[in-house]
PDB file of C-alpha atoms in Angstrom:
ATOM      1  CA  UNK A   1      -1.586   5.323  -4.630  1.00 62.00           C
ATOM      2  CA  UNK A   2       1.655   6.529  -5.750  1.00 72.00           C
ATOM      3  CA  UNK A   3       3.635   3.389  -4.341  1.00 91.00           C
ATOM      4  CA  UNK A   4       1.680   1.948  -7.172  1.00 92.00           C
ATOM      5  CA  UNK A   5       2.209   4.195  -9.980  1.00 94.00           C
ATOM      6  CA  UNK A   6       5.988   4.109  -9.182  1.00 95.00           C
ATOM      7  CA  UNK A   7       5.334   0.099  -9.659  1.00 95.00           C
ATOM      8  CA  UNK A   8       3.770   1.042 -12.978  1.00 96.00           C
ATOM      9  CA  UNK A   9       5.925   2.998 -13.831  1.00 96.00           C
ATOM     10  CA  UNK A  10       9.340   0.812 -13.846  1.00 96.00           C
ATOM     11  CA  UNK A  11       7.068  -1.820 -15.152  1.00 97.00           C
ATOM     12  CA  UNK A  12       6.617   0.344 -18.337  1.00 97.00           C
ATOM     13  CA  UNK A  13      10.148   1.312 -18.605  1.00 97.00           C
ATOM     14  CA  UNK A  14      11.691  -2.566 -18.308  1.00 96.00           C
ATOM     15  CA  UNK A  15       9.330  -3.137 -20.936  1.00 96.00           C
ATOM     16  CA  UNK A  16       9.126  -0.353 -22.788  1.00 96.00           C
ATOM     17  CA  UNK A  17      12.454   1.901 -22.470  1.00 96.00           C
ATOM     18  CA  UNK A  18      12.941   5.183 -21.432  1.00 96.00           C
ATOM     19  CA  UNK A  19       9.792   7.524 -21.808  1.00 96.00           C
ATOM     20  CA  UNK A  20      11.306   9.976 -24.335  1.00 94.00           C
ATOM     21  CA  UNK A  21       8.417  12.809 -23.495  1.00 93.00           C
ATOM     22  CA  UNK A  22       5.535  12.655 -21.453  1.00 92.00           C
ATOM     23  CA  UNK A  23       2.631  15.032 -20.198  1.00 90.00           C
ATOM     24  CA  UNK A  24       0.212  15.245 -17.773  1.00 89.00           C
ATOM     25  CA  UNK A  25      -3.686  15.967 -17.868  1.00 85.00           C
ATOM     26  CA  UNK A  26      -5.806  16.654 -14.899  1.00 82.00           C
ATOM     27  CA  UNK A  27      -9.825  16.866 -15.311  1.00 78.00           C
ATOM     28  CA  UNK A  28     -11.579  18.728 -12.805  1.00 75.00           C
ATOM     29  CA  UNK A  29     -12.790  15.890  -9.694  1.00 74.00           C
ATOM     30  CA  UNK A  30      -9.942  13.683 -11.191  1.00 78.00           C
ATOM     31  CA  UNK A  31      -6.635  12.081 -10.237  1.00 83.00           C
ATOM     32  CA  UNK A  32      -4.109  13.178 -12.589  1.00 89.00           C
ATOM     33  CA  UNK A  33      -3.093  11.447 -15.533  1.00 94.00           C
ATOM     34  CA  UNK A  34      -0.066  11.294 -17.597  1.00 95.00           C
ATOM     35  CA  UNK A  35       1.030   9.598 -20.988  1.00 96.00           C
ATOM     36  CA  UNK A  36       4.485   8.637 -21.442  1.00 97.00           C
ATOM     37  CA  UNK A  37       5.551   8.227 -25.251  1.00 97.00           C
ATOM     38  CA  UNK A  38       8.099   5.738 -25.874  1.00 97.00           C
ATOM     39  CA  UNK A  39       9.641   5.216 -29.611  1.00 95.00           C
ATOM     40  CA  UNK A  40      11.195   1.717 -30.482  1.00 92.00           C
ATOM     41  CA  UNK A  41      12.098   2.533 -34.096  1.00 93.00           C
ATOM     42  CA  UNK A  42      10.122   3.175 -36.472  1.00 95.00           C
ATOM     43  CA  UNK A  43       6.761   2.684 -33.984  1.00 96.00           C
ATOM     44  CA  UNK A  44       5.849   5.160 -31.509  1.00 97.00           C
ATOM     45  CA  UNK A  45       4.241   3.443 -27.807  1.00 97.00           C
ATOM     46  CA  UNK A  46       2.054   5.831 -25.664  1.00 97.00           C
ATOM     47  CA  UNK A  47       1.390   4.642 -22.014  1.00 97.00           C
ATOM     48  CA  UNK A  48      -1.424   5.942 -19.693  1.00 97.00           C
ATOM     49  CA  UNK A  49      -0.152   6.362 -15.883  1.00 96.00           C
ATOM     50  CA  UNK A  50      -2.343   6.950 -13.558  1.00 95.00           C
ATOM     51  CA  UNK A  51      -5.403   5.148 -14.598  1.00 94.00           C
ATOM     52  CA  UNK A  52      -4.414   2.011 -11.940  1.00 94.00           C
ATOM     53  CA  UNK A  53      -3.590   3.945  -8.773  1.00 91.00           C
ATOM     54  CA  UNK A  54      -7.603   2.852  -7.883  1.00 90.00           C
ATOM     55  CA  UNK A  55      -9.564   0.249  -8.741  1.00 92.00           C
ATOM     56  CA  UNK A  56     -12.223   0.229 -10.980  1.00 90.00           C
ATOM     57  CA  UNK A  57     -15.642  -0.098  -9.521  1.00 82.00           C
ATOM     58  CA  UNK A  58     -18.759  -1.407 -10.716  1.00 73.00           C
ATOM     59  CA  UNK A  59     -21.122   1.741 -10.894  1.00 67.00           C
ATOM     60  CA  UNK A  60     -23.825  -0.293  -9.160  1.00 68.00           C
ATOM     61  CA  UNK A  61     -21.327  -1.207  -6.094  1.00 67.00           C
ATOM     62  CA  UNK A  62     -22.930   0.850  -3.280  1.00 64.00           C
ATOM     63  CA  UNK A  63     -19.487   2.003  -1.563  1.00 67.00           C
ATOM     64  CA  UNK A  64     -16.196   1.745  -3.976  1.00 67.00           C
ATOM     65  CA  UNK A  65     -13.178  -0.934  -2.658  1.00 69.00           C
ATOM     66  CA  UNK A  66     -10.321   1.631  -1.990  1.00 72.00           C
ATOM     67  CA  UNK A  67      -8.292  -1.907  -2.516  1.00 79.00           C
ATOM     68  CA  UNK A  68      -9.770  -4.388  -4.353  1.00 85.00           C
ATOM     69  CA  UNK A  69     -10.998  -4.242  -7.769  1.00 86.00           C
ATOM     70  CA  UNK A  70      -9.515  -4.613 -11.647  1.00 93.00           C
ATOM     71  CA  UNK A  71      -6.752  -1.815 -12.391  1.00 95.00           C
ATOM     72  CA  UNK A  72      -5.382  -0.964 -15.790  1.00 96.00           C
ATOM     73  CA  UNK A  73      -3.377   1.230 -18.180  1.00 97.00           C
ATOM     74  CA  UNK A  74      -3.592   1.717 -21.649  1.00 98.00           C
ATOM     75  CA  UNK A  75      -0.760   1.535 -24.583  1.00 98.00           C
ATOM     76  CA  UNK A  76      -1.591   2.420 -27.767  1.00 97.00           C
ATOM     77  CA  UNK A  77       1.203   1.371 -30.522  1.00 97.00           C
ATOM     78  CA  UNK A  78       1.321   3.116 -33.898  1.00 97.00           C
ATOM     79  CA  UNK A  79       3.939   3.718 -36.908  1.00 96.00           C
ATOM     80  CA  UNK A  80       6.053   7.029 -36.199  1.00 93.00           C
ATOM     81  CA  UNK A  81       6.391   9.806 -38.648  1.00 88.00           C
ATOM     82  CA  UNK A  82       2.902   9.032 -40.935  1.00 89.00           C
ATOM     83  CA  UNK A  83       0.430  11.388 -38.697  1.00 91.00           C
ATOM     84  CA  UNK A  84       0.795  13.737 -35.944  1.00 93.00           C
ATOM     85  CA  UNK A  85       0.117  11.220 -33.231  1.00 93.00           C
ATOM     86  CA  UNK A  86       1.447  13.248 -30.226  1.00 92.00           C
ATOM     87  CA  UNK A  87      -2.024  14.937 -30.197  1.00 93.00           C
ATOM     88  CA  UNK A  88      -3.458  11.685 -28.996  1.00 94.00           C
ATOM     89  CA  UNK A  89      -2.718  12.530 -25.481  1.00 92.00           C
ATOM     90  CA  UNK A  90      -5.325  14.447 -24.535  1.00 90.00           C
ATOM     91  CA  UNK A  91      -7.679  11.744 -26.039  1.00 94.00           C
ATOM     92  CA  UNK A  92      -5.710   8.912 -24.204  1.00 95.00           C
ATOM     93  CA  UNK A  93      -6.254  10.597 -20.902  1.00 93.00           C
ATOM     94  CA  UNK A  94      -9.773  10.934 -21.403  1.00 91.00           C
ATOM     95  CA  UNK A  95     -10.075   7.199 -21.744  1.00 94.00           C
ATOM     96  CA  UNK A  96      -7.781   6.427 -18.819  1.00 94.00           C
ATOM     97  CA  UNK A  97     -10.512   8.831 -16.379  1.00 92.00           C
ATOM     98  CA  UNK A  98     -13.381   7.556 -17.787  1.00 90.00           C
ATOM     99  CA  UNK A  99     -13.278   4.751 -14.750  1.00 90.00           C
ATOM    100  CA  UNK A 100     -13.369   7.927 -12.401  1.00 86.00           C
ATOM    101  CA  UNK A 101     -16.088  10.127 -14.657  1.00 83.00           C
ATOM    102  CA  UNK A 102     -18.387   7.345 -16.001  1.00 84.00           C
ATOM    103  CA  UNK A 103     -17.671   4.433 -13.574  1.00 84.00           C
ATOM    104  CA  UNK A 104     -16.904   1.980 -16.171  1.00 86.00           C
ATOM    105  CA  UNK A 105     -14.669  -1.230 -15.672  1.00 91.00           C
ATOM    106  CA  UNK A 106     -12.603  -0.963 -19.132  1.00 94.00           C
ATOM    107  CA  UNK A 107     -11.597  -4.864 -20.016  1.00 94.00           C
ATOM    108  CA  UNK A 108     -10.949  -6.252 -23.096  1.00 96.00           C
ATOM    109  CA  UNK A 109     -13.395  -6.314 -25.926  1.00 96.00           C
ATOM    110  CA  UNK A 110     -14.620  -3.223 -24.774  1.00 95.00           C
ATOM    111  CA  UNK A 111     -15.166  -0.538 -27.018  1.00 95.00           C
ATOM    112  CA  UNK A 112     -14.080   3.291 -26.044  1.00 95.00           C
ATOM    113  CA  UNK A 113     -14.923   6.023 -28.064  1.00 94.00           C
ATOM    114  CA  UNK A 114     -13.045   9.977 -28.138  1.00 91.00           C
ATOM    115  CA  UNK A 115     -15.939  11.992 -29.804  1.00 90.00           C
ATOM    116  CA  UNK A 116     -13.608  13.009 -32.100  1.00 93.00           C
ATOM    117  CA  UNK A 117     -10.467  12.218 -34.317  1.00 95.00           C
ATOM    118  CA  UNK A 118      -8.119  10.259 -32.340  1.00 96.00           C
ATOM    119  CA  UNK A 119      -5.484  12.916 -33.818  1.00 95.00           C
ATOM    120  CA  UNK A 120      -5.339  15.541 -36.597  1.00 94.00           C
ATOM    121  CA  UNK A 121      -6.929  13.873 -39.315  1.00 92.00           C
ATOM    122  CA  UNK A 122      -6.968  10.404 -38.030  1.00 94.00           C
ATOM    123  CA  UNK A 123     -10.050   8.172 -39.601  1.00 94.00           C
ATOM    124  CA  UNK A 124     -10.341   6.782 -35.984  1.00 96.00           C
ATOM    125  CA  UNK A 125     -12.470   7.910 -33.143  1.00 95.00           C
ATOM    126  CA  UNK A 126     -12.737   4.874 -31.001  1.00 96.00           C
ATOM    127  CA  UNK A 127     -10.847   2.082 -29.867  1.00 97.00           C
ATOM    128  CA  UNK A 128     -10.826  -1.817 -29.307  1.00 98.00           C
ATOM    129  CA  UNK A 129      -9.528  -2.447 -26.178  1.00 97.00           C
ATOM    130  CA  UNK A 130      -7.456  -5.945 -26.556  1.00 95.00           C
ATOM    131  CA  UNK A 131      -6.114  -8.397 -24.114  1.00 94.00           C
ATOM    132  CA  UNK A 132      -3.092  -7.826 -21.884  1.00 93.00           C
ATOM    133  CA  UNK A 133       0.084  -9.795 -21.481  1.00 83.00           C
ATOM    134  CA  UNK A 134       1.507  -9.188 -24.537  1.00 87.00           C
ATOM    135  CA  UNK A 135       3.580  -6.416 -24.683  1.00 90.00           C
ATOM    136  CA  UNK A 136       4.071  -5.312 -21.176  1.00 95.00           C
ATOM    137  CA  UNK A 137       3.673  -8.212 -18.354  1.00 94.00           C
ATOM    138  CA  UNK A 138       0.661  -7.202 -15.854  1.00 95.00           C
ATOM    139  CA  UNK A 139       2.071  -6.505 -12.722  1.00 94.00           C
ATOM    140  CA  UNK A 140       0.919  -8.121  -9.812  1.00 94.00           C
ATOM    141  CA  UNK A 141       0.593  -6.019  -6.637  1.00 92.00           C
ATOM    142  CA  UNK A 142      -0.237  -8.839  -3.972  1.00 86.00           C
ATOM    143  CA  UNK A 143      -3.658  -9.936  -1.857  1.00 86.00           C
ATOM    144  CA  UNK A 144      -5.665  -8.541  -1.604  1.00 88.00           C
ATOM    145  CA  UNK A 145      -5.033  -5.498  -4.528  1.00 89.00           C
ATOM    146  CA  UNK A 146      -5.547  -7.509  -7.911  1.00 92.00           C
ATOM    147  CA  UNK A 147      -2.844  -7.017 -10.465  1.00 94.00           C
ATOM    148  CA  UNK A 148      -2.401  -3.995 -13.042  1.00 96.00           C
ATOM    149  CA  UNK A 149      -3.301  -4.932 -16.584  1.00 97.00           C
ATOM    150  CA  UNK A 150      -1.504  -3.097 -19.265  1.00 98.00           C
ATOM    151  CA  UNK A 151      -4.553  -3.087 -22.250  1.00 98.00           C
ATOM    152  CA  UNK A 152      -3.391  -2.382 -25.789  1.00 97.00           C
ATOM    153  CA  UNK A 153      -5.614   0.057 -27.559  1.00 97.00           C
ATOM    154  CA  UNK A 154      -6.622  -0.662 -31.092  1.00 97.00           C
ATOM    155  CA  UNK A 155      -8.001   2.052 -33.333  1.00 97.00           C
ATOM    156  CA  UNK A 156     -11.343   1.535 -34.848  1.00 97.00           C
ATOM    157  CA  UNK A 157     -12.819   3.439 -37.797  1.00 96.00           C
ATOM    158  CA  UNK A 158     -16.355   4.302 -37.158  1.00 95.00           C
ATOM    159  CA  UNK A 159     -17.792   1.839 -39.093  1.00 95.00           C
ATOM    160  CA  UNK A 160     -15.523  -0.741 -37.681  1.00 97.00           C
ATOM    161  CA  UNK A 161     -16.995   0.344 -34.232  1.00 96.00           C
ATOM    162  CA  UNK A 162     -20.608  -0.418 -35.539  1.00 96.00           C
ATOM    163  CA  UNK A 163     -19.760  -3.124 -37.137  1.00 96.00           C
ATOM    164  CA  UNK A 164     -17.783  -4.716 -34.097  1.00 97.00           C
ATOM    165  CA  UNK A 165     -21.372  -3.389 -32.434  1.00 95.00           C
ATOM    166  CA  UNK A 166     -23.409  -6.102 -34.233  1.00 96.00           C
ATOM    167  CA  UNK A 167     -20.876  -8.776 -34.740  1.00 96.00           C
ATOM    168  CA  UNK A 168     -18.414  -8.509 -31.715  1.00 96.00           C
ATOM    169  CA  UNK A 169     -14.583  -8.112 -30.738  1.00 96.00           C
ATOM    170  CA  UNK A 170     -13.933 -11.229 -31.809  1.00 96.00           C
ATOM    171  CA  UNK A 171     -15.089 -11.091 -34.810  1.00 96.00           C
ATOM    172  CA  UNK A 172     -13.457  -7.521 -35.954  1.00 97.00           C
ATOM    173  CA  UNK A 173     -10.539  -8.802 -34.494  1.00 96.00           C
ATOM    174  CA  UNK A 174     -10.297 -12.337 -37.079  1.00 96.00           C
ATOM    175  CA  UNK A 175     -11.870  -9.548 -40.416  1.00 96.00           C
ATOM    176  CA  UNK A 176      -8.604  -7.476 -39.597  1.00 97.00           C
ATOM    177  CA  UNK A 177      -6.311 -11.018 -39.588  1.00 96.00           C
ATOM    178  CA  UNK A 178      -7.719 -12.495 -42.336  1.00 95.00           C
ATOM    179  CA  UNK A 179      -7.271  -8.861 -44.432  1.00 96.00           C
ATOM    180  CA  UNK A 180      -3.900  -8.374 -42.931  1.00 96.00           C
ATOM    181  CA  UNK A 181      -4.841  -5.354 -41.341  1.00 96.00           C
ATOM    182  CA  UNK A 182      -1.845  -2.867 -39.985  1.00 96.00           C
ATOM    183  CA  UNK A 183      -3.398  -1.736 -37.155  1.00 96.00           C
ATOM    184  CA  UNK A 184      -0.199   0.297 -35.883  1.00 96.00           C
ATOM    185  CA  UNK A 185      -0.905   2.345 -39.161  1.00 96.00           C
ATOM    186  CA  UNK A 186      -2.296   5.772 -38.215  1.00 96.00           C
ATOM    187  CA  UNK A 187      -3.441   6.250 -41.893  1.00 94.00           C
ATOM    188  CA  UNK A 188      -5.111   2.723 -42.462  1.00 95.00           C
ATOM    189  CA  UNK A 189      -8.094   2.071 -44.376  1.00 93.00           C
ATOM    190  CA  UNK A 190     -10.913   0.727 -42.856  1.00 93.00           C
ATOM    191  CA  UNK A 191     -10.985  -2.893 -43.520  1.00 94.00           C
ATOM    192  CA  UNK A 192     -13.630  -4.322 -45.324  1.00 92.00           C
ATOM    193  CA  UNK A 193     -16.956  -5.456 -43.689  1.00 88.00           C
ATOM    194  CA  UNK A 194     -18.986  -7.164 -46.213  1.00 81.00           C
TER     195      UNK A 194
END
């Protein structure tokens, strides 16, 4: 487990930087999780760790693979200085248990959703989890573990979550193209759905 997060780890920081803060959340019957914050000028980068050191099981597997299985973290991207983001760690370690609480499998197109404000008066309370590859390289582990996928994290507005409910990723995904949606802006408008 923690030959793996070390993996994770330098894969973040040869793709990311060096973590300029990070913190560390543990819920009770939980492995610990930690969010590293990176900044790359004017955007801010936080970065679940933890979250891969198991696999995530289907929650109608009888016995859990200790080995084989999809693994992930999470990186949520957003404009520094417009919102006080930093209070999205708690929230982003939520998500990155919820394969140990809830036994879910988080892939992309999935939808994950805090309860609550992202952060301090953030119009988001879910997320849009996209496809990996882009930013940070998954990181292949070799047979028979499968590789950890780094998942970027879009913010959805509630009505953005219903909407993409009805109608699908996908579909969210081309409304916010076609409108030119910012989605690293933490005070963005919800984009319109009619």
């Amino acid at each position: 487990m923690g030959e793996v997060l070390a993996l994770v780890e330098a894969r973040l920081r040869s793709a990311l930087g060096e973590p300029d803060a990070r913190a560390a959340v543990t819920f009770l019957g939980t492995d610990r999780i930690e969010v590293l914050r990176f900044i790359d000028g004017d955007v801010v980068r936080y970065a679940t760790l933890g979250m891969s050191a198991r696999p995530m099981t289907d929650p109608d597997d009888v016995v859990a693979d200790p080995v084989k299985g999809p693994r992930a973290e999470l990186v949520l991207s957003v404009r520094a200085g417009l919102a006080d983001t930093d209070k999205v760690l708690r929230p982003l370690a939520i998500l990155a248990s919820s394969p140990q609480v809830e036994g879910v499998i988080v892939a992309p197109g999935n939808s994950m959703d805090v309860g609550g404000p992202l952060w301090p008066g953030a119009p988001f309370t879910s997320v849009l989890v996209a496809e990996s590859g882009g930013l940070v390289e998954d990181l292949e582990l070799g047979e028979p573990m499968d590789p950890v996928r780094f998942l970027p994290l879009l913010p959805m507005t509630p009505n953005e979550a219903a909407w993409k409910r009805v109608h699908g990723a996908g579909k969210l995904q081309e409304r916010w193209l076609t409108h030119g949606t910012d989605l690293r802006d933490p005070l963005r408008k919800p984009v319109p759905l009619t």
